[in-house]
Coordinates of C-alpha atoms in Angstrom, one line a residue:
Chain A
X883 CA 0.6 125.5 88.2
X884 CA 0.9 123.4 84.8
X885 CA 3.2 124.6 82.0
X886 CA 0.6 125.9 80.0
X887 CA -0.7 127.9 83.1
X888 CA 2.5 129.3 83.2
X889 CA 3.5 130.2 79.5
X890 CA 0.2 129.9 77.8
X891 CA -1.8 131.5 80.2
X892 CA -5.3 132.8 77.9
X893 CA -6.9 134.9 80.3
X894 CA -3.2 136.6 80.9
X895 CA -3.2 136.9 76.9
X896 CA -6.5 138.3 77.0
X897 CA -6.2 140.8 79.2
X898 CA -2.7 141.8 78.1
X899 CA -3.5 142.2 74.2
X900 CA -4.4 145.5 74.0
X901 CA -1.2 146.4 75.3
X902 CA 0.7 144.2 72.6
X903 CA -1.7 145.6 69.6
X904 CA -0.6 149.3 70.7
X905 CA 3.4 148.0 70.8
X906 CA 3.1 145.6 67.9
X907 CA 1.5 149.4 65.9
X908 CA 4.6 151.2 67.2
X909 CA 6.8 148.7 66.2
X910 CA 5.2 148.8 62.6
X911 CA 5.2 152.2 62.3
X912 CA 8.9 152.7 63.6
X913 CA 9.7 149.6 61.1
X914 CA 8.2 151.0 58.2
X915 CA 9.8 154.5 58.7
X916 CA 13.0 153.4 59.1
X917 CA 12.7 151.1 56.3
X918 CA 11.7 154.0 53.8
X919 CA 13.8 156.5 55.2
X920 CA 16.9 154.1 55.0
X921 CA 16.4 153.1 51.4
X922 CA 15.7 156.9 50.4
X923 CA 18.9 157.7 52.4
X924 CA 21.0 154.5 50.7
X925 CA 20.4 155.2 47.3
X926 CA 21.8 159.0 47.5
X927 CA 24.5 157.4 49.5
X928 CA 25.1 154.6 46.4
X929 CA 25.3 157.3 44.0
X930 CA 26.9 159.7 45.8
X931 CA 29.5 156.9 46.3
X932 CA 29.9 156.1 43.2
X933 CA 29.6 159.6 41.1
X934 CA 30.2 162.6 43.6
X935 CA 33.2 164.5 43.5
X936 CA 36.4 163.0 45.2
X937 CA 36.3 164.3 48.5
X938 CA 32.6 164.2 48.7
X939 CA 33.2 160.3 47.7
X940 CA 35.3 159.9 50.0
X941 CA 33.3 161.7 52.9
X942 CA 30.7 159.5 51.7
X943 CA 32.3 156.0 52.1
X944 CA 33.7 156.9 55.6
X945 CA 30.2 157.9 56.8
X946 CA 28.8 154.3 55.3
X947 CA 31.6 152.5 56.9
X948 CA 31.2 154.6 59.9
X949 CA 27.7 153.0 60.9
X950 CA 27.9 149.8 59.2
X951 CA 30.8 149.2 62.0
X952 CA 28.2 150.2 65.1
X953 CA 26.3 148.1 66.4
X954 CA 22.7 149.7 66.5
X955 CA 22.3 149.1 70.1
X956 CA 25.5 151.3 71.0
X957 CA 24.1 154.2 68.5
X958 CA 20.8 154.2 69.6
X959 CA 21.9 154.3 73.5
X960 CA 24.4 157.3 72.1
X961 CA 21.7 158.7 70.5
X962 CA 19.3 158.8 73.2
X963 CA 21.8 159.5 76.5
X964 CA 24.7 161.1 74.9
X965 CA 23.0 163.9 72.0
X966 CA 21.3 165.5 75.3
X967 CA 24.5 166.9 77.0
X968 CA 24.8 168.8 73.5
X969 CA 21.2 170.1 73.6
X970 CA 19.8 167.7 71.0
X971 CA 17.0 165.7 73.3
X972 CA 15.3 163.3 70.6
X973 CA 11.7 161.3 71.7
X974 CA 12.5 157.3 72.1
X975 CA 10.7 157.1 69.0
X976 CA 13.0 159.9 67.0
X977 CA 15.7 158.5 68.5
X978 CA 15.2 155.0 67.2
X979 CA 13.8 156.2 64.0
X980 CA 16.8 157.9 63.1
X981 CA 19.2 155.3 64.4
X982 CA 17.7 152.6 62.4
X983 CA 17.7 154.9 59.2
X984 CA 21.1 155.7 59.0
X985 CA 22.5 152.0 59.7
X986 CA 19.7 150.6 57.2
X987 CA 20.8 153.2 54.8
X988 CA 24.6 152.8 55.2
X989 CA 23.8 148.6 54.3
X990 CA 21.4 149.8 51.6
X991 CA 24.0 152.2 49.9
X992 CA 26.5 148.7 49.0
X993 CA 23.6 146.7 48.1
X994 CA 22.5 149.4 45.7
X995 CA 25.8 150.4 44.9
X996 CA 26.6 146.3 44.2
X997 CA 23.7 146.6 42.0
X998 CA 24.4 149.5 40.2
X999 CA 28.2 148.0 39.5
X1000 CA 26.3 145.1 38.3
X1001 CA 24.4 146.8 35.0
X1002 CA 27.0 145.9 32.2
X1003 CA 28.7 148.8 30.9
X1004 CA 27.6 148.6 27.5
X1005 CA 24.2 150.0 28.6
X1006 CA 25.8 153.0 30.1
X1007 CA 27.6 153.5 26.8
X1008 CA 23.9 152.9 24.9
X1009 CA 22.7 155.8 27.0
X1010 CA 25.5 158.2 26.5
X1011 CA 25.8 157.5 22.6
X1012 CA 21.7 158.4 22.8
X1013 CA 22.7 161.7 24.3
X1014 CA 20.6 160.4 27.3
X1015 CA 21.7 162.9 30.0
X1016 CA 22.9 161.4 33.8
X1017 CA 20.3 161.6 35.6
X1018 CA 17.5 159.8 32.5
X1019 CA 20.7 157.6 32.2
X1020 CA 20.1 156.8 35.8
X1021 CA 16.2 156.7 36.2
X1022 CA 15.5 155.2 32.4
X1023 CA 17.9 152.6 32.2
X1024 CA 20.4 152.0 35.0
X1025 CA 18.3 151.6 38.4
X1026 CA 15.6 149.7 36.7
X1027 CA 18.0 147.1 36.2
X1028 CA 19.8 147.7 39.4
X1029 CA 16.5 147.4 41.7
X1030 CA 15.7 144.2 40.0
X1031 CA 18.8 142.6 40.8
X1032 CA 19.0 143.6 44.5
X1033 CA 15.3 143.3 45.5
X1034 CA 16.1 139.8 47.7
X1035 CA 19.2 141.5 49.8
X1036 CA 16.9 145.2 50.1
X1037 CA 14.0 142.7 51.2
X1038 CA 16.2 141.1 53.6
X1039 CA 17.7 144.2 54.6
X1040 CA 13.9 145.1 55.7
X1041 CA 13.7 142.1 58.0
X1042 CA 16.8 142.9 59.9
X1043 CA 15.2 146.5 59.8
X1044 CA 11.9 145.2 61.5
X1045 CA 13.5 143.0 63.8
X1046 CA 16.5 145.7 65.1
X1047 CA 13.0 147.8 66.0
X1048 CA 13.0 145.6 69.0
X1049 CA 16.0 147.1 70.6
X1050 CA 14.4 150.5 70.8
X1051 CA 12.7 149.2 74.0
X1052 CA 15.6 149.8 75.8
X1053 CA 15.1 154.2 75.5
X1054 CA 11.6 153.3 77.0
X1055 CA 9.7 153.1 73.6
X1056 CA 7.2 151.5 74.2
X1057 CA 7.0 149.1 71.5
X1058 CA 5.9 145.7 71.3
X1059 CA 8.7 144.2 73.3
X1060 CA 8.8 146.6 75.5
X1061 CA 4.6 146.7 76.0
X1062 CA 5.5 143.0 76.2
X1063 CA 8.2 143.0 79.3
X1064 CA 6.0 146.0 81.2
X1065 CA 3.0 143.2 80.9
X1066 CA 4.9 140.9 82.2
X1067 CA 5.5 143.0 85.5
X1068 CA 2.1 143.4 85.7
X1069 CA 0.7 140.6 85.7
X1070 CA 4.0 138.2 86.9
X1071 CA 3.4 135.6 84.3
X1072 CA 5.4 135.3 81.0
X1073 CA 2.5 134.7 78.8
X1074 CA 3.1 138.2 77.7
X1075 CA 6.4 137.7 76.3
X1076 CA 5.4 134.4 74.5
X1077 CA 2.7 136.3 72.9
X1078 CA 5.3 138.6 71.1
X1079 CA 7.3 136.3 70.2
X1080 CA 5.0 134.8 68.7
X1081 CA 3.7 137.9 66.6
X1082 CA 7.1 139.0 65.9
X1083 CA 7.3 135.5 64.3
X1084 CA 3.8 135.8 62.6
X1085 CA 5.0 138.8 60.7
X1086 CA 8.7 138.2 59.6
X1087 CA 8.2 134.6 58.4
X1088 CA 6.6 134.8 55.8
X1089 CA 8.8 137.9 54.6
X1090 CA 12.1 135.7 55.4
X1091 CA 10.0 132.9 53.1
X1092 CA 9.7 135.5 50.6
X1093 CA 13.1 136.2 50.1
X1094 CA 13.9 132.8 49.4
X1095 CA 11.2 132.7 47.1
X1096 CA 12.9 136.1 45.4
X1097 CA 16.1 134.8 45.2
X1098 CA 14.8 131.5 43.4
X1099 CA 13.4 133.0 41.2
X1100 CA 15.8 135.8 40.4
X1101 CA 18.4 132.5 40.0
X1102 CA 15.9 130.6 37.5
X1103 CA 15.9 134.4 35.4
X1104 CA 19.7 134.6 35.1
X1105 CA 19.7 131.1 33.3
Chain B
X681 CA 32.1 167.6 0.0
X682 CA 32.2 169.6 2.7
X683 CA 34.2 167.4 6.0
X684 CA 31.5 166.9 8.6
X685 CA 34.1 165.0 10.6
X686 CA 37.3 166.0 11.1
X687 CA 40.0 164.6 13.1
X688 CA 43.5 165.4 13.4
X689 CA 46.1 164.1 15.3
X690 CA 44.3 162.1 17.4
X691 CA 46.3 160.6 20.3
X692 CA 44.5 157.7 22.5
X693 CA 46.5 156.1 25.6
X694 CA 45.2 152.7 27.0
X695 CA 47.9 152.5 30.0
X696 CA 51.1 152.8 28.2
X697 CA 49.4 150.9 25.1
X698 CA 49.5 153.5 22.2
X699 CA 46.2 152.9 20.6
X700 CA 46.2 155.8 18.3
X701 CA 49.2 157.7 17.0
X702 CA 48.4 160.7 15.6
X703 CA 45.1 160.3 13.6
X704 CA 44.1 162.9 11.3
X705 CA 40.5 161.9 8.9
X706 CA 38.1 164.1 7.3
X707 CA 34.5 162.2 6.8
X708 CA 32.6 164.2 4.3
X709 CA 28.5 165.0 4.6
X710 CA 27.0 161.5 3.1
X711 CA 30.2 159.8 2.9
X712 CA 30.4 156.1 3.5
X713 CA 33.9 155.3 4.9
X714 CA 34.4 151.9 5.9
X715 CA 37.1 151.1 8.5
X716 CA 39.3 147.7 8.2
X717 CA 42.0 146.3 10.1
X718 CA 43.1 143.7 12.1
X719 CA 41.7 143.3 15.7
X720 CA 43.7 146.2 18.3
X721 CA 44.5 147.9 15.1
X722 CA 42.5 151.1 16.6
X723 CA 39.6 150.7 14.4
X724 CA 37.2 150.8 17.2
X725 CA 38.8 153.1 19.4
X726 CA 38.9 155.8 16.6
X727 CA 35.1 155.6 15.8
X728 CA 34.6 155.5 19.6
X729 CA 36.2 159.1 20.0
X730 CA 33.8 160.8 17.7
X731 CA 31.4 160.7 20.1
X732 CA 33.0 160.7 23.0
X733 CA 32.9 157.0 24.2
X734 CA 37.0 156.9 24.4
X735 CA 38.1 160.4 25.3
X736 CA 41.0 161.1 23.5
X737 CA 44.2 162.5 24.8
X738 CA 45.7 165.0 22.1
X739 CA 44.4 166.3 18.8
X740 CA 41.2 167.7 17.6
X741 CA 37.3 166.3 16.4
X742 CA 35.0 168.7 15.2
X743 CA 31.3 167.0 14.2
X744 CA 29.8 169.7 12.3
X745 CA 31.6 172.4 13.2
X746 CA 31.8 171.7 16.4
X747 CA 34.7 170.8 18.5
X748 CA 33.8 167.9 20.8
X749 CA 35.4 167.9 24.3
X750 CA 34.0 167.4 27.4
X751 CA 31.5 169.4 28.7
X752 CA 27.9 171.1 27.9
X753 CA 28.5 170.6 24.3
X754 CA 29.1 167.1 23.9
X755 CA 25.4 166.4 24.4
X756 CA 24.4 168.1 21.7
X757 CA 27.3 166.5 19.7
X758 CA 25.9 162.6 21.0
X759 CA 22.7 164.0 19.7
X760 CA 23.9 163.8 16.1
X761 CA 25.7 161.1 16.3
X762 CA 23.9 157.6 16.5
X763 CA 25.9 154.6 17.2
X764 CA 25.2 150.8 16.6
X765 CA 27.2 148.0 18.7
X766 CA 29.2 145.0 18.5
X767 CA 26.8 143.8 21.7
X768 CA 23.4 146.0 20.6
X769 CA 23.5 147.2 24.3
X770 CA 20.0 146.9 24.0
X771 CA 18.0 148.3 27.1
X772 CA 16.5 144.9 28.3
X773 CA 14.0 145.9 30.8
X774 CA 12.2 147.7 27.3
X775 CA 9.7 147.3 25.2
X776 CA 11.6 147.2 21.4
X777 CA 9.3 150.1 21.1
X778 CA 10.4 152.0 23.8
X779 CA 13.6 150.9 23.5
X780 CA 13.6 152.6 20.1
X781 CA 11.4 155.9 21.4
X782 CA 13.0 156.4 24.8
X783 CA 15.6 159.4 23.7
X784 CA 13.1 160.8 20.9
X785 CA 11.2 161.7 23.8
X786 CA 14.0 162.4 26.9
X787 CA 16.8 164.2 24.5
X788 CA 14.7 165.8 21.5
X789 CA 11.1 166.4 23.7
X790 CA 9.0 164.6 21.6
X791 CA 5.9 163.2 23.0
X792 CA 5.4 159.5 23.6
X793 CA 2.7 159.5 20.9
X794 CA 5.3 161.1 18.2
X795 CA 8.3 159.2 19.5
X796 CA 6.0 155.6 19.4
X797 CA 4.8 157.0 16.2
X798 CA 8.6 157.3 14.9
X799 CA 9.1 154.1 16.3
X800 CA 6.8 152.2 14.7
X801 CA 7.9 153.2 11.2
X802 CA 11.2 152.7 11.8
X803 CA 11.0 149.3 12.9
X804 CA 8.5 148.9 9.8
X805 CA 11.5 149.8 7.6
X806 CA 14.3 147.1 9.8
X807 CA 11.1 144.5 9.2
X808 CA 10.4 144.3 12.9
X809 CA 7.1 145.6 13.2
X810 CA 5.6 142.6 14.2
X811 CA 7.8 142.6 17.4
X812 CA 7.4 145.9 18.7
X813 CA 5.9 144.7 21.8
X814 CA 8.0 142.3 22.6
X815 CA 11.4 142.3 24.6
X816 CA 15.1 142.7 23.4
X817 CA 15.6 138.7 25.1
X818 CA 13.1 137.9 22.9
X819 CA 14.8 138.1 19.4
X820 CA 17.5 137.1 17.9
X821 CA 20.7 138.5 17.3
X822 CA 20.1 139.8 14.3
X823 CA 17.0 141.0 15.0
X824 CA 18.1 142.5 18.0
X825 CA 20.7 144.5 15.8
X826 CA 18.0 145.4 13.9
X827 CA 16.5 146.9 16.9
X828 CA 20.1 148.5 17.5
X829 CA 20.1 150.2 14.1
X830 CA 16.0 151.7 14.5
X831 CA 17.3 153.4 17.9
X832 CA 20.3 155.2 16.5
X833 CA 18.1 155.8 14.0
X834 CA 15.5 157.4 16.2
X835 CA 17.3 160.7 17.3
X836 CA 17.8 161.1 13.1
X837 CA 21.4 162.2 13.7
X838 CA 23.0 163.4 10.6
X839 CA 26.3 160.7 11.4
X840 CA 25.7 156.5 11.7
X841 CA 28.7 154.8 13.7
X842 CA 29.0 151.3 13.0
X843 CA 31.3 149.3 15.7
X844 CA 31.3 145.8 14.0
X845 CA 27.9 145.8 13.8
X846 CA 27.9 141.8 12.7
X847 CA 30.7 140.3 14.6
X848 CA 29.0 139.1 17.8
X849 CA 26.2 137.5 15.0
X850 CA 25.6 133.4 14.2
X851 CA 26.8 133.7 10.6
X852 CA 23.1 133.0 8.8
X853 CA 21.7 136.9 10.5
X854 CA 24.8 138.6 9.2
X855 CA 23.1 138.8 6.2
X856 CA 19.7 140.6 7.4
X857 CA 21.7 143.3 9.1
X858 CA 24.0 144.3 6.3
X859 CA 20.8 144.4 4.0
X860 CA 19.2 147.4 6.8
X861 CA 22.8 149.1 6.5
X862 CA 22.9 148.7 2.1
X863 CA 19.5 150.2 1.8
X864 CA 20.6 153.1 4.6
X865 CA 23.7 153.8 2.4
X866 CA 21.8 154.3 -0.4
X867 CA 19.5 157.2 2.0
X868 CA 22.6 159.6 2.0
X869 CA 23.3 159.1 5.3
X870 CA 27.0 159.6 6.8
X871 CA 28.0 156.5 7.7
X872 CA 31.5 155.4 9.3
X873 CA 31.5 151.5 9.7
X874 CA 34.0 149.3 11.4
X875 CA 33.7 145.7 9.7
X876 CA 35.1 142.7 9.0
X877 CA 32.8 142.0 6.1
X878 CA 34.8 143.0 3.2
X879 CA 32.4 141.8 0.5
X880 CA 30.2 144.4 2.1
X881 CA 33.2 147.0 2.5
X882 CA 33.3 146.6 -1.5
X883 CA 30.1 147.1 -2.1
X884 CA 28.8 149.7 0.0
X885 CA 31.9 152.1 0.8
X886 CA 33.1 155.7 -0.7
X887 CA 36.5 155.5 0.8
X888 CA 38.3 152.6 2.5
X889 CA 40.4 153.0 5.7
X890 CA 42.8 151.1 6.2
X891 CA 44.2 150.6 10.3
X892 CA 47.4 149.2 11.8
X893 CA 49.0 149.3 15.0
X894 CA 47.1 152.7 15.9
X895 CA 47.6 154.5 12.6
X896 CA 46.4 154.7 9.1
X897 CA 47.8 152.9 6.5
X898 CA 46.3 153.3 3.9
X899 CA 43.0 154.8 2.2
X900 CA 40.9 155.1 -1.0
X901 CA 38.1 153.5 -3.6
X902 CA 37.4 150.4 -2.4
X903 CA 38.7 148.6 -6.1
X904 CA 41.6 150.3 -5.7
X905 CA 42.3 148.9 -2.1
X906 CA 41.0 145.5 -2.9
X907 CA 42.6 144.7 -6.3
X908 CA 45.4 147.4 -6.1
X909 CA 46.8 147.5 -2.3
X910 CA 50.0 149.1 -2.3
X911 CA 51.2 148.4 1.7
X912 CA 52.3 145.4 2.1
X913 CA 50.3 145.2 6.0
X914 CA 47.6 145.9 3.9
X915 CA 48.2 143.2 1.2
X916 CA 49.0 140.9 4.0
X917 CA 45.7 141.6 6.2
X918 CA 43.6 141.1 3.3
X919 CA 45.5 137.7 2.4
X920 CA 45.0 137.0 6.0
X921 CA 41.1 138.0 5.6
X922 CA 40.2 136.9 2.7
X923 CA 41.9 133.2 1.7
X924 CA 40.0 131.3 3.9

């Protein structure tokens, strides 16, 4: 058998693509969830952070820490084989949506908080001489500014989001990896895992070239 | 006159730095009270408690009748009290014209069409209608002051606070911006300014204040503290000020 028999094997590819389309769609949609939910979740966690009450602050930064310490793989494997001897039993998919959330939110709340921190405090003062009250203060003039500045890290931060969606194959999701390694089995050629390496790589390339492209360009506007 | 500030023994702590020492100054309704002095005299800091920006740490300010502390009422205090900066603290992300009709519409309810209505005419009367489209990184300094003075403007507070208004300007738009503040003056507004401009000071103030080391000096008619100063701080500040 020639190298290309082996690892480049089209009928192998053929036959198995159905089965990467269905992972490489569960992948997406767990991606994409996770994504949204985590940004959601890291903003409230940014201002809560910054402009809760003490103890609710502090509460706050112990909970970010908390899971930006964890590797995801540990909390996801907690998720799915510890919660059930406490009666919580979450689907693979629930259980890696909700890891992936709460670790891409704790990273999201300091990159929004960083960003936040960022907006020079004379505009604050411009909103509270205006009589502006906290929350127009917030969603008028502070985040606006805030989003623009951290748009490459969030963008980034959606990457390592998309790419952690991988480790979910080890609770039995069957996402594309895992569709991947089960058509490998089947059909005892590695073709299978090639091909989603390479579609992993045909999605998140361009988005890692788009974050360079971001933070160019957000360099060239600071000058 | 009836006072529609009134402060009394205002007490402000940076740290262990005493920045005001027991402050006591009634503004009355369309009074123009300029405020001199020379830089961590307190100027700013004083101005900055009327509404709230510095929160002071003993004493009293009532704005209108109202006493201002912390709490529910302060917004409707801010509300009547407009406030132009050293820095403009222009909103950058803003259309000028929003800039200037952004709290019409959040604070007072206005609709956008009233509060770009407002806008427009108030940038007509700082001469910048011509750029109400454009951005706040698009003008100048002065201009952008301008801009600074047509927002404050906007909520049509019955109090102007002026926090060196010119002293972050090149010195050819310092001009531009004091000609928007004479023709103010002459409005009736109430109008507490914090300046360096003293040839401006003359000509547009009621009363004179004069600031040192967190208290007040000295105050009155601006001939009389000009040709007539009877502290020697203040004789030597305006030496200082105005030999070169």
């Amino acid at each position: 058998m020639s190298i290309f028999e082996t690892f480049l094997n089209w009928d192998v590819f053929v036959r198995v693509l159905p089965l990467l389309l269905s992972g490489l769609w569960v992948t997406f949609t767990l991606g994409l969830l996770a994504i949204v939910l985590g940004l959601a979740g890291g903003l409230l966690l940014a201002l809560l952070r910054l402009y809760a009450p003490t103890p609710f602050r502090q509460l706050t930064i112990a909970f970010i820490d908390l899971f930006r310490a964890i590797p995801i793989l540990v909390l996801l494997v907690v998720v799915y084989y510890a919660l059930p001897f406490l009666g919580i039993r979450l689907s693979p998919f629930a259980a890696a949506a909700s890891s992936l959330s709460v670790v891409s939110a704790a990273y999201s709340a300091e990159i929004f908080r960083a960003g936040i921190q960022a907006v020079a405090k004379g505009q604050f003062e411009a909103a509270k001489a205006l009589s502006l009250s906290p929350f127009r203060t917030m969603t008028d003039v502070v985040l606006p500014q805030a989003i623009r500045v951290v748009i490459p890290p969030i963008t980034s931060n959606a990457i390592n989001v998309m790419k952690d969606t991988a480790l979910a194959s080890v609770v039995a999701m069957p996402d594309l990896l895992k569709q991947a390694t089960q058509a490998q089995a089947l059909t005892a050629n590695p073709t299978p895992l090639i091909g989603a390496a390479v579609i992993y790589l045909i999605i998140l390339l361009p988005l890692v070239r788009l974050v360079a492209l971001l933070e160019k360009r957000m360099a060239a506007a600071h000058r | 006159m009836r006072p529609i500030i009134r402060m009394s023994g205002i007490d402000k702590m940076f740290g262990s730095f005493r920045a005001l020492h027991e402050v006591s100054l009634d503004i009355g309704e369309g009074e123009i009270v300029v405020v001199i002095g020379p830089s961590g005299s307190g100027k700013s800091t004083l101005i900055r408690c009327i509404n709230q920006l510095e929160v002071h740490d003993a004493g009293t300010i009532e704005v209108d009748g109202h006493l201002v502390t912390r709490g529910a009422g302060l917004a409707a205090v801010r509300a009547e009290v407009g406030m132009v900066f050293q820095s403009f603290n222009l909103f950058p992300h803003m259309s000028v014209l929003r800039n200037v009709a952004l709290a019409p519409v959040r604070v007072r309810g206005l609709s956008w069409s009233e509060a770009n209505e407002r806008a427009g005419k108030l940038l007509a009367r700082v001469g910048l209608e011509a750029h109400a489209q454009k951005y706040p990184g698009q003008l100048s300094g002065g201009q952008q002051q301008r801009v600074g003075i047509a927002r404050a403007l906007a909520m049509e507070p019955k109090i102007l606070l002026f926090d060196e208004p010119t002293s972050a300007l090149d010195p050819e738009m310092v001009g531009e911006v004091l000609d928007v503040m004479l023709k103010l003056a002459k409005t009736g507004a109430t109008m507490v300014i914090v300046t360096h401009e003293m040839g401006f000071a003359r000509k547009v103030a009621d009363r004179v204040v004069f600031m040192d080391g967190g208290r007040i000096i000295e105050q009155g008619p601006p001939d009389q503290m000009f040709d007539a100063p009877r502290d020697p701080r203040l004789r030597n500040f305006l030496n200082a000020v105005l030999s070169h």
